[in-house]
mmCIF file of C-alpha atoms in Angstrom:
data_model
loop_
_atom_site.group_PDB
_atom_site.id
_atom_site.type_symbol
_atom_site.label_atom_id
_atom_site.label_comp_id
_atom_site.label_asym_id
_atom_site.label_seq_id
_atom_site.Cartn_x
_atom_site.Cartn_y
_atom_site.Cartn_z
ATOM 1 C CA MET A 1 0.000 0.000 0.000
ATOM 2 C CA ARG A 2 2.960 2.327 0.567
ATOM 3 C CA THR A 3 3.781 2.268 -3.141
ATOM 4 C CA THR A 4 0.241 2.158 -4.550
ATOM 5 C CA PRO A 5 -1.262 5.658 -4.760
ATOM 6 C CA LEU A 6 -4.691 6.084 -3.236
ATOM 7 C CA SER A 7 -7.240 6.505 -5.982
ATOM 8 C CA TRP A 8 -10.953 6.439 -6.635
ATOM 9 C CA ARG A 9 -10.494 2.929 -8.061
ATOM 10 C CA ILE A 10 -9.069 1.722 -4.731
ATOM 11 C CA ILE A 11 -11.819 3.471 -2.765
ATOM 12 C CA GLN A 12 -14.471 1.818 -4.938
ATOM 13 C CA GLY A 13 -12.723 -1.522 -4.471
ATOM 14 C CA ILE A 14 -12.893 -1.144 -0.682
ATOM 15 C CA GLN A 15 -16.625 -0.449 -0.807
ATOM 16 C CA GLN A 16 -17.211 -3.407 -3.124
ATOM 17 C CA ARG A 17 -15.380 -5.765 -0.774
ATOM 18 C CA LEU A 18 -17.344 -4.452 2.200
ATOM 19 C CA MET A 19 -20.752 -4.653 0.557
ATOM 20 C CA VAL A 20 -20.093 -7.860 -1.448
ATOM 21 C CA SER A 21 -22.813 -7.477 -4.104
ATOM 22 C CA LYS A 22 -25.253 -5.085 -2.459
ATOM 23 C CA ASN A 23 -25.437 -1.315 -3.042
ATOM 24 C CA ILE A 24 -22.147 -1.237 -4.945
ATOM 25 C CA GLY A 25 -20.915 1.826 -6.821
ATOM 26 C CA ILE A 26 -21.786 5.512 -6.893
ATOM 27 C CA ARG A 27 -25.250 6.325 -5.643
ATOM 28 C CA LYS A 28 -27.742 7.470 -8.255
ATOM 29 C CA THR A 29 -30.175 9.140 -5.884
ATOM 30 C CA GLN A 30 -30.105 11.559 -2.976
ATOM 31 C CA ASN A 31 -29.445 10.003 0.414
ATOM 32 C CA ARG A 32 -29.549 11.340 3.950
ATOM 33 C CA ILE A 33 -28.055 10.444 7.302
ATOM 34 C CA ILE A 34 -30.776 10.039 9.889
ATOM 35 C CA ASN A 35 -30.699 9.818 13.666
ATOM 36 C CA GLN A 36 -31.902 6.253 14.248
ATOM 37 C CA VAL A 37 -33.561 7.220 17.541
ATOM 38 C CA THR A 38 -35.357 10.470 16.684
ATOM 39 C CA GLY A 39 -35.684 10.104 12.900
ATOM 40 C CA GLU A 40 -34.168 13.578 12.497
ATOM 41 C CA ILE A 41 -32.079 14.248 9.377
ATOM 42 C CA ILE A 42 -28.611 15.069 10.680
ATOM 43 C CA TYR A 43 -26.774 15.399 7.366
ATOM 44 C CA THR A 44 -27.733 15.733 3.696
ATOM 45 C CA PRO A 45 -24.876 14.952 1.251
ATOM 46 C CA PRO A 46 -24.468 16.654 -2.145
ATOM 47 C CA GLU A 47 -26.667 15.628 -5.059
ATOM 48 C CA ALA A 48 -25.609 12.525 -6.987
ATOM 49 C CA ARG A 49 -24.785 14.506 -10.153
ATOM 50 C CA GLU A 50 -22.091 16.428 -8.231
ATOM 51 C CA ILE A 51 -20.212 13.322 -7.063
ATOM 52 C CA PRO A 52 -17.799 12.818 -10.034
ATOM 53 C CA ASP A 53 -16.450 16.379 -9.809
ATOM 54 C CA LEU A 54 -16.200 16.233 -6.018
ATOM 55 C CA ILE A 55 -14.321 12.917 -6.116
ATOM 56 C CA SER A 56 -11.980 14.334 -8.769
ATOM 57 C CA ASN A 57 -11.211 17.280 -6.473
ATOM 58 C CA LEU A 58 -10.609 14.894 -3.567
ATOM 59 C CA GLU A 59 -8.118 12.842 -5.606
ATOM 60 C CA LYS A 60 -6.269 16.016 -6.609
ATOM 61 C CA PHE A 61 -6.030 17.044 -2.960
ATOM 62 C CA ILE A 62 -4.703 13.627 -1.904
ATOM 63 C CA HIS A 63 -1.924 13.755 -4.506
ATOM 64 C CA ASP A 64 -1.073 17.465 -4.307
ATOM 65 C CA GLU A 65 2.599 17.419 -3.271
ATOM 66 C CA SER A 66 2.620 21.190 -2.794
ATOM 67 C CA ILE A 67 0.468 20.849 0.332
ATOM 68 C CA ARG A 68 2.636 21.064 3.444
ATOM 69 C CA LEU A 69 0.428 19.891 6.278
ATOM 70 C CA ASP A 70 0.927 17.441 9.114
ATOM 71 C CA PRO A 71 -0.007 13.926 7.881
ATOM 72 C CA LEU A 72 -2.669 13.554 10.581
ATOM 73 C CA VAL A 73 -4.247 16.843 9.529
ATOM 74 C CA CYS A 74 -4.202 15.674 5.893
ATOM 75 C CA ALA A 75 -5.832 12.375 6.851
ATOM 76 C CA GLY A 76 -8.512 14.246 8.792
ATOM 77 C CA LEU A 77 -9.208 16.579 5.870
ATOM 78 C CA VAL A 78 -9.465 13.704 3.396
ATOM 79 C CA HIS A 79 -11.764 11.791 5.730
ATOM 80 C CA TYR A 80 -14.118 14.727 6.198
ATOM 81 C CA GLN A 81 -14.187 15.475 2.459
ATOM 82 C CA PHE A 82 -14.971 11.855 1.624
ATOM 83 C CA GLU A 83 -17.704 11.565 4.249
ATOM 84 C CA ALA A 84 -19.190 14.902 3.180
ATOM 85 C CA ILE A 85 -19.442 13.627 -0.415
ATOM 86 C CA HIS A 86 -20.972 10.339 0.799
ATOM 87 C CA PRO A 87 -20.616 8.830 -2.683
ATOM 88 C CA PHE A 88 -22.087 5.365 -2.077
ATOM 89 C CA PRO A 89 -25.603 4.163 -1.249
ATOM 90 C CA ASP A 90 -24.156 2.306 1.752
ATOM 91 C CA GLY A 91 -20.813 1.581 3.398
ATOM 92 C CA ASN A 92 -19.508 5.170 3.372
ATOM 93 C CA GLY A 93 -18.568 5.202 7.059
ATOM 94 C CA ARG A 94 -16.635 1.932 6.960
ATOM 95 C CA THR A 95 -14.948 2.856 3.683
ATOM 96 C CA GLY A 96 -13.984 6.263 5.064
ATOM 97 C CA ARG A 97 -12.423 4.783 8.196
ATOM 98 C CA ILE A 98 -10.389 2.311 6.133
ATOM 99 C CA LEU A 99 -9.329 5.216 3.912
ATOM 100 C CA ILE A 100 -7.841 6.931 6.982
ATOM 101 C CA VAL A 101 -5.731 3.869 7.788
ATOM 102 C CA LEU A 102 -4.520 3.449 4.201
ATOM 103 C CA GLN A 103 -3.564 7.098 3.973
ATOM 104 C CA LEU A 104 -1.644 6.987 7.262
ATOM 105 C CA ILE A 105 0.236 3.919 6.012
ATOM 106 C CA GLN A 106 1.040 5.696 2.758
ATOM 107 C CA LEU A 107 2.204 8.795 4.640
ATOM 108 C CA GLY A 108 4.511 6.668 6.801
ATOM 109 C CA ILE A 109 2.658 7.227 10.087
ATOM 110 C CA LEU A 110 1.577 3.588 10.412
ATOM 111 C CA ASN A 111 3.375 0.461 9.280
ATOM 112 C CA LEU A 112 0.380 -1.808 9.934
ATOM 113 C CA PRO A 113 -3.396 -1.178 9.843
ATOM 114 C CA LYS A 114 -3.820 -0.984 13.603
ATOM 115 C CA LEU A 115 -5.537 2.353 14.260
ATOM 116 C CA TYR A 116 -9.313 2.514 13.808
ATOM 117 C CA ILE A 117 -11.245 5.511 15.115
ATOM 118 C CA ARG A 118 -14.709 3.978 14.816
ATOM 119 C CA GLY A 119 -15.146 3.721 18.576
ATOM 120 C CA CYS A 120 -14.340 7.376 19.182
ATOM 121 C CA ILE A 121 -16.584 8.559 16.332
ATOM 122 C CA ASN A 122 -19.480 6.406 17.528
ATOM 123 C CA ARG A 123 -19.135 7.727 21.073
ATOM 124 C CA HIS A 124 -19.330 11.307 19.757
ATOM 125 C CA ARG A 125 -21.536 10.720 16.727
ATOM 126 C CA GLU A 126 -23.664 13.844 17.193
ATOM 127 C CA THR A 127 -20.596 16.097 17.431
ATOM 128 C CA TYR A 128 -19.002 14.370 14.434
ATOM 129 C CA TYR A 129 -21.988 15.040 12.172
ATOM 130 C CA LYS A 130 -22.311 18.590 13.468
ATOM 131 C CA PHE A 131 -18.796 19.236 12.175
ATOM 132 C CA LEU A 132 -19.597 17.429 8.923
ATOM 133 C CA ASN A 133 -22.520 19.787 8.371
ATOM 134 C CA LYS A 134 -20.345 22.840 8.994
ATOM 135 C CA ILE A 135 -17.652 21.609 6.622
ATOM 136 C CA SER A 136 -20.207 21.132 3.851
ATOM 137 C CA PHE A 137 -20.732 24.906 4.080
ATOM 138 C CA GLN A 138 -16.952 25.519 4.166
ATOM 139 C CA VAL A 139 -16.917 26.651 7.805
ATOM 140 C CA GLY A 140 -15.726 25.108 11.059
ATOM 141 C CA TRP A 141 -12.588 23.455 9.687
ATOM 142 C CA VAL A 142 -10.357 24.184 12.697
ATOM 143 C CA PRO A 143 -12.596 22.650 15.411
ATOM 144 C CA SER A 144 -13.426 19.775 13.047
ATOM 145 C CA ILE A 145 -9.769 18.893 12.543
ATOM 146 C CA GLN A 146 -9.140 19.331 16.263
ATOM 147 C CA PHE A 147 -11.905 16.783 16.881
ATOM 148 C CA MET A 148 -10.222 14.330 14.486
ATOM 149 C CA LEU A 149 -6.802 14.832 16.082
ATOM 150 C CA GLU A 150 -8.290 14.162 19.514
ATOM 151 C CA ALA A 151 -9.944 11.044 18.064
ATOM 152 C CA PHE A 152 -6.572 9.864 16.720
ATOM 153 C CA LEU A 153 -4.934 10.422 20.113
ATOM 154 C CA SER A 154 -7.728 8.756 22.072
ATOM 155 C CA GLN A 155 -7.789 5.721 19.793
ATOM 156 C CA ALA A 156 -3.995 5.457 19.720
ATOM 157 C CA LEU A 157 -3.894 5.302 23.529
ATOM 158 C CA GLU A 158 -6.638 2.663 23.546
ATOM 159 C CA THR A 159 -4.803 0.659 20.875
ATOM 160 C CA ILE A 160 -1.540 0.762 22.850
ATOM 161 C CA LYS A 161 -3.358 -0.601 25.902
ATOM 162 C CA VAL A 162 -4.930 -3.391 23.837
ATOM 163 C CA LEU A 163 -1.551 -4.332 22.349
ATOM 164 C CA PHE A 164 0.040 -4.522 25.802
ATOM 165 C CA ASP A 165 -2.894 -6.608 27.062
ATOM 166 C CA ILE A 166 -2.405 -9.006 24.133
ATOM 167 C CA LEU A 167 1.329 -9.232 24.828
ATOM 168 C CA SER A 168 0.693 -9.870 28.525
ATOM 169 C CA LEU A 169 -1.771 -12.659 27.716
ATOM 170 C CA PHE A 170 0.637 -14.200 25.209
ATOM 171 C CA LEU A 171 3.513 -14.275 27.716
ATOM 172 C CA GLU A 172 1.241 -15.719 30.414
ATOM 173 C CA LEU A 173 0.092 -18.551 28.145
ATOM 174 C CA LYS A 174 3.634 -19.142 26.919
ATOM 175 C CA GLU A 175 4.681 -20.015 30.469
ATOM 176 C CA ILE A 176 1.635 -22.252 30.932
ATOM 177 C CA PHE A 177 2.379 -24.078 27.678
ATOM 178 C CA LYS A 178 6.003 -24.596 28.684
ATOM 179 C CA ASP A 179 5.104 -25.964 32.129
ATOM 180 C CA ARG A 180 1.958 -27.988 31.382
ATOM 181 C CA PHE A 181 1.958 -28.726 27.652
ATOM 182 C CA PRO A 182 5.579 -29.226 26.542
ATOM 183 C CA ASN A 183 4.587 -31.231 23.455
ATOM 184 C CA ILE A 184 2.179 -28.542 22.300
ATOM 185 C CA ALA A 185 4.698 -25.819 23.171
ATOM 186 C CA ARG A 186 7.169 -27.276 20.673
ATOM 187 C CA SER A 187 4.719 -26.569 17.859
ATOM 188 C CA ASN A 188 3.536 -23.132 16.772
ATOM 189 C CA MET A 189 0.235 -23.737 18.538
ATOM 190 C CA LEU A 190 0.406 -20.671 20.771
ATOM 191 C CA GLU A 191 1.204 -18.320 17.911
ATOM 192 C CA THR A 192 -1.559 -19.929 15.853
ATOM 193 C CA ILE A 193 -4.341 -19.408 18.399
ATOM 194 C CA PHE A 194 -3.340 -15.740 18.534
ATOM 195 C CA SER A 195 -3.298 -15.274 14.758
ATOM 196 C CA HIS A 196 -6.472 -17.407 14.436
ATOM 197 C CA PRO A 197 -8.463 -16.893 17.672
ATOM 198 C CA VAL A 198 -11.372 -18.876 16.193
ATOM 199 C CA ILE A 199 -10.191 -22.074 14.553
ATOM 200 C CA ALA A 200 -11.337 -25.556 13.533
ATOM 201 C CA PRO A 201 -9.211 -28.728 13.801
ATOM 202 C CA VAL A 202 -8.825 -29.076 10.031
ATOM 203 C CA LYS A 203 -7.457 -25.535 9.706
ATOM 204 C CA LEU A 204 -5.147 -26.010 12.676
ATOM 205 C CA GLY A 205 -3.791 -29.211 11.139
ATOM 206 C CA GLU A 206 -3.026 -27.362 7.910
ATOM 207 C CA LEU A 207 -1.272 -24.508 9.705
ATOM 208 C CA LEU A 208 0.806 -26.743 11.985
ATOM 209 C CA ASN A 209 1.361 -29.396 9.323
ATOM 210 C CA VAL A 210 0.024 -32.129 11.619
ATOM 211 C CA HIS A 211 -2.679 -34.759 11.195
ATOM 212 C CA TYR A 212 -6.294 -33.873 11.948
ATOM 213 C CA THR A 213 -6.325 -36.205 14.970
ATOM 214 C CA THR A 214 -3.226 -34.525 16.420
ATOM 215 C CA ALA A 215 -4.756 -31.086 15.918
ATOM 216 C CA THR A 216 -7.966 -32.241 17.597
ATOM 217 C CA LYS A 217 -5.956 -33.681 20.511
ATOM 218 C CA TYR A 218 -4.140 -30.365 21.017
ATOM 219 C CA LEU A 219 -7.390 -28.401 20.946
ATOM 220 C CA THR A 220 -9.145 -30.803 23.301
ATOM 221 C CA GLU A 221 -6.320 -30.593 25.851
ATOM 222 C CA LEU A 222 -6.443 -26.805 25.804
ATOM 223 C CA ARG A 223 -10.219 -26.793 26.088
ATOM 224 C CA GLU A 224 -10.085 -29.116 29.096
ATOM 225 C CA ALA A 225 -7.539 -26.766 30.661
ATOM 226 C CA ARG A 226 -9.981 -23.902 29.957
ATOM 227 C CA ILE A 227 -7.411 -22.119 27.847
ATOM 228 C CA LEU A 228 -9.815 -22.439 24.915
ATOM 229 C CA HIS A 229 -13.579 -22.599 24.713
ATOM 230 C CA ASP A 230 -15.378 -24.585 22.061
ATOM 231 C CA LEU A 231 -18.398 -23.796 19.939
ATOM 232 C CA ILE A 232 -20.459 -26.190 17.843
ATOM 233 C CA SER A 233 -22.338 -24.655 14.927
ATOM 234 C CA GLY A 234 -24.187 -27.258 12.898
ATOM 235 C CA LYS A 235 -21.640 -29.819 11.758
ATOM 236 C CA TYR A 236 -18.709 -27.508 12.500
ATOM 237 C CA HIS A 237 -16.664 -27.546 15.697
ATOM 238 C CA PHE A 238 -14.712 -24.395 16.487
ATOM 239 C CA TYR A 239 -12.294 -23.572 19.276
ATOM 240 C CA LEU A 240 -12.037 -20.035 20.619
ATOM 241 C CA ASN A 241 -9.197 -18.173 22.257
ATOM 242 C CA HIS A 242 -11.855 -16.493 24.384
ATOM 243 C CA ARG A 243 -9.509 -14.379 26.471
ATOM 244 C CA LEU A 244 -7.924 -12.861 23.372
ATOM 245 C CA LEU A 245 -11.358 -12.247 21.860
ATOM 246 C CA GLY A 246 -12.335 -10.533 25.101
ATOM 247 C CA VAL A 247 -9.359 -8.176 24.842
ATOM 248 C CA LEU A 248 -10.110 -7.409 21.190
ATOM 249 C CA SER A 249 -13.782 -6.699 21.871
ATOM 250 C CA LYS A 250 -13.115 -3.987 24.466
#
């Protein structure tokens, strides 16, 4: 992603992957963002006929090398412009948040996609859309960008805590594996249940290059030790690294 310029084609591709086969592509009609509780219209995007020109302007801004702004400010500006355009029938919010991450990777701020500001935006949704309305009238840019910068900081601090919690859990289980499950510890089992916190025996066997029965034995031992939980869904039997999932769901 560092070497692939952000473009409208990539943005469309993100939305297509998110929506699978539903509501794909530029919207053809007017849409509105509505407060799900009160039914009040909280934001009305531009008309559909304006979208191509607005997207073209956004692309020019993204690739304008004469702009000398802090990368986080640039990412905030691009995000607000994209959300103000609201080019798709559905999936604009998710696409816009992914766009932030991709831009920060391209600008060298992130090396991995590990900063998502959804939680902060959802907690302050009313304020967020108030700023979006102001920006659509070309006012309120400074407090809007300040809001985004505070969202970046808040989410970064939360992400750091989550990463340390994951590391702490990993080191704790590493000691347990070494003391109680030496045979399992010699495989990459621990690393695998962190990279695949929900896994089936067949998949585990493929990843560890062991027979299905061996993979099932490993999973059963860890379930009996309450390191993993299991879940049966129809004919499928899954094993869950429930403590890791708990950390990730905070």
